[in-house]
Short mmCIF file of C-alpha atoms and ligand atoms in Angstrom, two decimals:
data_model
loop_
_atom_site.label_atom_id
_atom_site.label_comp_id
_atom_site.label_asym_id
_atom_site.label_seq_id
_atom_site.Cartn_x
_atom_site.Cartn_y
_atom_site.Cartn_z
CA UNK A 28 107.74 161.97 176.69
CA UNK A 29 103.87 162.64 176.16
CA UNK A 30 102.27 164.38 179.17
CA UNK A 31 100.60 161.94 181.35
CA UNK A 32 97.07 162.67 182.59
CA UNK A 33 95.55 160.69 185.57
CA UNK A 34 91.64 160.62 185.14
CA UNK A 35 89.94 159.69 188.32
CA UNK A 36 86.23 159.01 188.23
CA UNK A 37 83.97 156.25 189.60
CA UNK A 38 81.89 156.18 186.43
CA UNK A 39 83.46 154.12 183.74
CA UNK A 40 81.90 156.13 180.79
CA UNK A 41 83.00 159.41 182.20
CA UNK A 42 86.56 158.11 182.19
CA UNK A 43 86.44 156.47 178.89
CA UNK A 44 85.03 159.73 177.07
CA UNK A 45 87.89 161.87 178.70
CA UNK A 46 90.37 159.36 178.08
CA UNK A 47 89.51 159.09 174.35
CA UNK A 48 89.52 162.83 173.87
CA UNK A 49 92.87 163.22 175.70
CA UNK A 50 94.48 160.44 173.68
CA UNK A 51 93.44 161.95 170.52
CA UNK A 52 95.00 165.23 171.64
CA UNK A 53 98.22 163.40 172.22
CA UNK A 54 98.25 162.80 175.97
CA UNK A 55 99.09 159.67 177.62
CA UNK A 56 96.33 158.65 179.90
CA UNK A 57 95.95 156.63 183.20
CA UNK A 58 92.78 155.91 185.02
CA UNK A 59 91.54 155.30 188.42
CA UNK A 60 88.08 154.62 189.91
CA UNK A 61 88.49 156.26 193.34
CA UNK A 62 90.90 158.28 195.44
CA UNK A 63 92.68 155.36 196.86
CA UNK A 64 93.46 153.89 193.40
CA UNK A 65 94.53 157.38 192.22
CA UNK A 66 97.06 157.81 194.92
CA UNK A 67 98.56 154.27 193.93
CA UNK A 68 98.76 155.29 190.34
CA UNK A 69 100.21 158.77 191.21
CA UNK A 70 102.77 157.02 193.41
CA UNK A 71 103.84 154.65 190.54
CA UNK A 72 103.89 157.00 187.58
CA UNK A 73 105.06 160.43 186.51
CA UNK A 74 101.89 162.28 186.38
CA UNK A 75 101.58 165.90 184.89
CA UNK A 76 98.00 166.50 185.95
CA UNK A 77 95.14 164.79 187.85
CA UNK A 78 91.55 165.20 186.79
CA UNK A 79 89.70 164.54 189.97
CA UNK A 80 86.00 163.64 190.35
CA UNK A 81 84.73 164.72 193.81
CA UNK A 82 81.88 162.19 194.57
CA UNK A 83 83.36 158.84 194.66
CA UNK A 84 83.19 155.59 196.85
CA UNK A 85 86.04 154.22 198.89
CA UNK A 86 87.86 157.61 198.90
CA UNK A 87 86.39 160.91 197.56
CA UNK A 88 88.25 163.52 195.61
CA UNK A 89 88.69 165.87 198.62
CA UNK A 90 90.13 163.15 200.81
CA UNK A 91 92.38 162.07 197.95
CA UNK A 92 93.57 165.67 197.26
CA UNK A 93 94.27 166.19 200.89
CA UNK A 94 96.35 162.92 201.12
CA UNK A 95 98.41 163.76 198.02
CA UNK A 96 99.07 167.39 199.27
CA UNK A 97 100.01 166.38 202.88
CA UNK A 98 101.08 162.89 202.97
CA UNK A 99 103.13 162.14 199.65
CA UNK A 100 106.66 163.29 199.10
CA UNK A 101 106.99 166.84 197.70
CA UNK A 102 107.59 165.79 194.15
CA UNK A 103 104.35 164.18 194.10
CA UNK A 104 102.52 166.46 196.50
CA UNK A 105 102.96 169.42 193.98
CA UNK A 106 101.16 167.72 191.19
CA UNK A 107 98.54 169.75 189.30
CA UNK A 108 95.04 168.59 190.55
CA UNK A 109 91.78 169.92 188.83
CA UNK A 110 88.53 169.06 190.54
CA UNK A 111 85.67 167.74 188.38
CA UNK A 112 82.56 168.56 190.21
CA UNK A 113 78.88 168.30 189.48
CA UNK A 114 77.98 171.17 191.90
CA UNK A 115 79.69 174.48 192.31
CA UNK A 116 79.32 175.08 196.05
CA UNK A 117 81.35 177.27 198.36
CA UNK A 118 83.01 174.33 199.94
CA UNK A 119 84.81 173.56 196.83
CA UNK A 120 85.90 177.15 196.55
CA UNK A 121 87.36 177.01 200.07
CA UNK A 122 89.55 174.03 199.06
CA UNK A 123 90.80 176.09 196.24
CA UNK A 124 91.82 178.84 198.52
CA UNK A 125 93.83 176.08 200.61
CA UNK A 126 95.57 175.14 197.28
CA UNK A 127 94.05 171.71 197.68
CA UNK A 128 93.06 172.09 193.92
CA UNK A 129 94.62 174.11 191.21
CA UNK A 130 91.31 174.72 189.48
CA UNK A 131 87.78 173.58 189.32
CA UNK A 132 85.81 172.29 186.29
CA UNK A 133 82.09 172.00 186.71
CA UNK A 134 80.15 169.34 184.80
CA UNK A 135 78.83 169.37 182.17
CA UNK A 136 82.04 170.59 180.64
CA UNK A 137 83.41 170.56 177.23
CA UNK A 138 86.57 168.77 176.28
CA UNK A 139 88.09 172.18 174.99
CA UNK A 140 87.78 173.56 178.56
CA UNK A 141 89.89 170.78 179.85
CA UNK A 142 92.36 170.99 177.04
CA UNK A 143 92.78 174.85 177.65
CA UNK A 144 93.57 174.24 181.35
CA UNK A 145 96.13 171.53 180.45
CA UNK A 146 97.82 173.63 177.84
CA UNK A 147 98.09 176.57 180.26
CA UNK A 148 99.53 174.12 183.04
MG1 MG B 17 81.53 160.52 190.85
#
């Protein structure tokens, strides 16, 4: 089965661009527009990696990652989560230390960056 990637971003265009690139590279893609939806999709599907935007309404990326790591059963809680953030502040690096995220990708990023991380995953 193809690797399933869950794209979480509140901006439709951001999701579409990433989804198109990932599909062209042979990945199966799921989308969610906030953290709450991401948790639902993750619970219902076998996901290899979550690409998580940080700033989102309803439930942001940090709240969602925290929920996934601490509230979901261990098979789901250990999913690889990459933070996608417009800013590279020390707060994010702190979350990285606490294993909330497996990596950080700063916007603007190239698809090649994402693909390299997914291949190493
Ligand atoms: Mg956003």
